mmCIF file of C-alpha atoms in Angstrom:
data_model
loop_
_atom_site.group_PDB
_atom_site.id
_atom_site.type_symbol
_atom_site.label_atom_id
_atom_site.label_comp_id
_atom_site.label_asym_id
_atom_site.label_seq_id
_atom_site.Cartn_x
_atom_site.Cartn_y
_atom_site.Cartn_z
ATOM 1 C CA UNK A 1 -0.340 -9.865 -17.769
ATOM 2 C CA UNK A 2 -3.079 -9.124 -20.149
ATOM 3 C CA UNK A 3 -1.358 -5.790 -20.768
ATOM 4 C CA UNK A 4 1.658 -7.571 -21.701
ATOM 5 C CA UNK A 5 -0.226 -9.832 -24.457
ATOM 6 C CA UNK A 6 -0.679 -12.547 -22.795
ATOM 7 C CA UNK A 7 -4.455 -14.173 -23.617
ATOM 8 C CA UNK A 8 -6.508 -13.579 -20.568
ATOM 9 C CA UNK A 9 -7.541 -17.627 -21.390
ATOM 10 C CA UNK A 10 -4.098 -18.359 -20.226
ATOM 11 C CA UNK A 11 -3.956 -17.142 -17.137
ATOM 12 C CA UNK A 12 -5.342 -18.866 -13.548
ATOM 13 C CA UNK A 13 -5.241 -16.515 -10.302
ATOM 14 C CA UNK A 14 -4.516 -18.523 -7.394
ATOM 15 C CA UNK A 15 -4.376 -17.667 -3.910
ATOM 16 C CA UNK A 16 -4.140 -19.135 -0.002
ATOM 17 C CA UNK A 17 -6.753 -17.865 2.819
ATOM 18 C CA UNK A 18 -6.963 -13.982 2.365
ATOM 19 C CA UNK A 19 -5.093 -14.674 -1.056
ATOM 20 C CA UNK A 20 -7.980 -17.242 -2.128
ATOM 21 C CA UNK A 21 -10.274 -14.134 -1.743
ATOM 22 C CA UNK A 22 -8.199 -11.809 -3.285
ATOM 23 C CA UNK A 23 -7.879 -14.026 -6.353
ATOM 24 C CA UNK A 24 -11.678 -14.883 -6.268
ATOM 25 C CA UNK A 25 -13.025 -10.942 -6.302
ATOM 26 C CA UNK A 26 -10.742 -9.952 -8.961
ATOM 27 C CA UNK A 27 -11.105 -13.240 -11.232
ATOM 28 C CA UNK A 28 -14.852 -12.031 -11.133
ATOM 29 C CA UNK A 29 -14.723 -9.189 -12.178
ATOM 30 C CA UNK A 30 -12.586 -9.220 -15.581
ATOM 31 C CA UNK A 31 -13.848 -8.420 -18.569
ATOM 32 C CA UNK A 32 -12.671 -11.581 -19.921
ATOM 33 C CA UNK A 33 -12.950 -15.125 -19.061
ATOM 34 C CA UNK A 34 -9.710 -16.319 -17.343
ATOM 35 C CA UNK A 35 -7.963 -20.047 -17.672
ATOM 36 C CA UNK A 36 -9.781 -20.410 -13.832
ATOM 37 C CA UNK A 37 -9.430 -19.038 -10.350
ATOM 38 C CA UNK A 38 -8.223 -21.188 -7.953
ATOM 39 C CA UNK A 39 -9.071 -20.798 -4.134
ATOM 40 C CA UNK A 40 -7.718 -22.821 -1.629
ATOM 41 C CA UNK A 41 -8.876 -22.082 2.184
ATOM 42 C CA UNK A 42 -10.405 -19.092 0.587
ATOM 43 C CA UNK A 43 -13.691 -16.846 1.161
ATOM 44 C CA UNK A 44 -16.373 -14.541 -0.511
ATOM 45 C CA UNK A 45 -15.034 -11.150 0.189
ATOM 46 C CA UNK A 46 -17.257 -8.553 0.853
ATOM 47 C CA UNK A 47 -19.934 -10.679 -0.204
ATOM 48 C CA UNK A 48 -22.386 -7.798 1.023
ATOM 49 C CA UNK A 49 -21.145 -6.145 -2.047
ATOM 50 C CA UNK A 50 -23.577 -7.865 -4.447
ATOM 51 C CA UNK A 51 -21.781 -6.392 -7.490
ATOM 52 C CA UNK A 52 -21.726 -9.562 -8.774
ATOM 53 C CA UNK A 53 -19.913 -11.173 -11.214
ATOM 54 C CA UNK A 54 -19.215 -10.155 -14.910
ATOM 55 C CA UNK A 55 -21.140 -12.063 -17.553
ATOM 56 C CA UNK A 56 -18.083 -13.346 -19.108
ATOM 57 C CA UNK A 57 -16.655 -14.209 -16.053
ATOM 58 C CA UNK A 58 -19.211 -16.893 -15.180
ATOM 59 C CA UNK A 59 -17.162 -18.733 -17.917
ATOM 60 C CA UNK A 60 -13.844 -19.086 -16.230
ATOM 61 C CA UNK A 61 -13.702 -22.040 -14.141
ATOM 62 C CA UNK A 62 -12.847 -22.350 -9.888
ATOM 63 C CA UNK A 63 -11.452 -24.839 -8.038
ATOM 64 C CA UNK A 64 -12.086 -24.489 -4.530
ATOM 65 C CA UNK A 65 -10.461 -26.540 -1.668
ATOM 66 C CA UNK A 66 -10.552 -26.363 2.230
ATOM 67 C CA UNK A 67 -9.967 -28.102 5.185
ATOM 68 C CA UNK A 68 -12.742 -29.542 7.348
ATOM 69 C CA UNK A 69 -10.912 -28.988 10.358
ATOM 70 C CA UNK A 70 -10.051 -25.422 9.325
ATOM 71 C CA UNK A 71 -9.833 -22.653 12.182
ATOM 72 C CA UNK A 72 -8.896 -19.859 10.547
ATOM 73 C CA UNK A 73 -11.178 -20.005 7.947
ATOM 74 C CA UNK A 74 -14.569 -22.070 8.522
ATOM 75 C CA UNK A 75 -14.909 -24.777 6.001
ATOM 76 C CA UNK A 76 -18.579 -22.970 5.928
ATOM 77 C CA UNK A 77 -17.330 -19.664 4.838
ATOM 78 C CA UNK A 78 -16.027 -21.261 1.745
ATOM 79 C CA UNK A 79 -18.965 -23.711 1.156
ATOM 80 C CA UNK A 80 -20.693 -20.182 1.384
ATOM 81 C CA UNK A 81 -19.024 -19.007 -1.666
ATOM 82 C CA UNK A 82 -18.909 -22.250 -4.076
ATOM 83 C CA UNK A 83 -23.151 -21.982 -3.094
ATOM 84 C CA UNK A 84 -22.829 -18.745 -4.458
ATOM 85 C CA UNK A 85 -21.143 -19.545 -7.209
ATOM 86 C CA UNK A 86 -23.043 -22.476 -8.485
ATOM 87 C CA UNK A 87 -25.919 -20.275 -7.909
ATOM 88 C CA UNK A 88 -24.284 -18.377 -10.605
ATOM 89 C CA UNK A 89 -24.002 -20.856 -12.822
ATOM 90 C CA UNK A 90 -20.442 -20.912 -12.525
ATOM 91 C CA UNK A 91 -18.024 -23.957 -13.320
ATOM 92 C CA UNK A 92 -17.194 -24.610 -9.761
ATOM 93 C CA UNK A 93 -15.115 -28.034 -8.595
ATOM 94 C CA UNK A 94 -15.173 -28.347 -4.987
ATOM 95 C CA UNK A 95 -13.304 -30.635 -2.705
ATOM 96 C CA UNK A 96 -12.787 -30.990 1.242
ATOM 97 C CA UNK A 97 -9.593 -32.523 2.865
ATOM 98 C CA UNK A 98 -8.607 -33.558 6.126
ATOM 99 C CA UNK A 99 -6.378 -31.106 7.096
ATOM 100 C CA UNK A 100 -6.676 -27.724 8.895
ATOM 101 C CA UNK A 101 -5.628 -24.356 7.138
ATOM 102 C CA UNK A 102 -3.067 -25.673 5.133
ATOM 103 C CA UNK A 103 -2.540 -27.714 2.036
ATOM 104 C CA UNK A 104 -2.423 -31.202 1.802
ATOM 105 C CA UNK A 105 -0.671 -33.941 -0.553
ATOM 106 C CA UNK A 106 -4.142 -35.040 -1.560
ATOM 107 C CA UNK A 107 -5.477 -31.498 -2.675
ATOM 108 C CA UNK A 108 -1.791 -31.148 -4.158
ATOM 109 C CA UNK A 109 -3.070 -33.955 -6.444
ATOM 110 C CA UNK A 110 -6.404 -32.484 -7.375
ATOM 111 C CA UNK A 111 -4.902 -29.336 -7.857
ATOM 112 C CA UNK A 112 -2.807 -30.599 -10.596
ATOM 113 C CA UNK A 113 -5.678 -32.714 -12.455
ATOM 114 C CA UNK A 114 -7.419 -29.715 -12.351
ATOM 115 C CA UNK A 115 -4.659 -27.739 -13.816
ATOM 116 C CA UNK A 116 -3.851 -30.406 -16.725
ATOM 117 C CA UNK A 117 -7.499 -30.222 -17.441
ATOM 118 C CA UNK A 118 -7.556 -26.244 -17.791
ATOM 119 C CA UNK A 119 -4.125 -26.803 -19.708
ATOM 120 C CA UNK A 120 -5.335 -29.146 -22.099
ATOM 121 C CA UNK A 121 -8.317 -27.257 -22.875
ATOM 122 C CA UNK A 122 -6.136 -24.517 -24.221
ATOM 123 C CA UNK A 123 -4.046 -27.132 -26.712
#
């Protein structure tokens, strides 16, 4: 997308599970801050890699969301990642649902505020 002109500012990666952790360890490493990553049900991957996370990127913003009754992927494999994150001093908005590994009406919600927030911030 950036390729095709579009402002990297403007652009959120989003992704489901595996998808979450996709979108998280590419969103880290651009050489521009993004519009925000958002992971739902998602993980650190290959956190063992400790390449870290650009500079710049520590100023795109993450919304993370999971379910506490998740058994697919542990609620405390993503808590494990938003600690990283904050550690990182990273914008990070974390919620938990009541739900298993799926998405809810009530993170359906959040993810919209979220999104109006990262929208208006670009008006």
């Amino acid at each position: 997308e950036i390729m095709r002109g579009i402002p990297a500012d403007h652009i959120i990666l989003a992704g489901f599970s595996q998808g979450a952790a996709m979108s998280l360890y590419v969103g880290l490493r651009q050489p521009k801050p993004l519009g925000g990553i958002m992971v739902l049900s998602g993980y650190r991957l290959l956190p063992q890699e400790h390449a870290g996370i650009e500079s710049c990127a520590q100023k795109t913003p993450v919304f993370m969301g999971h379910g506490i009754a998740d058994s697919v992927v542990d609620m405390a494999l993503g808590k494990l990642a938003y600690q990283y994150l904050t550690s990182q001093n990273m914008d990070v908005t974390w919620h938990d649902y009541r739900m298993q590994h799926s998405v809810c009406p009530e993170e359906i919600a959040d993810i919209r505020a979220w999104l109006l927030q990262r929208f208006q911030a670009l008006a």
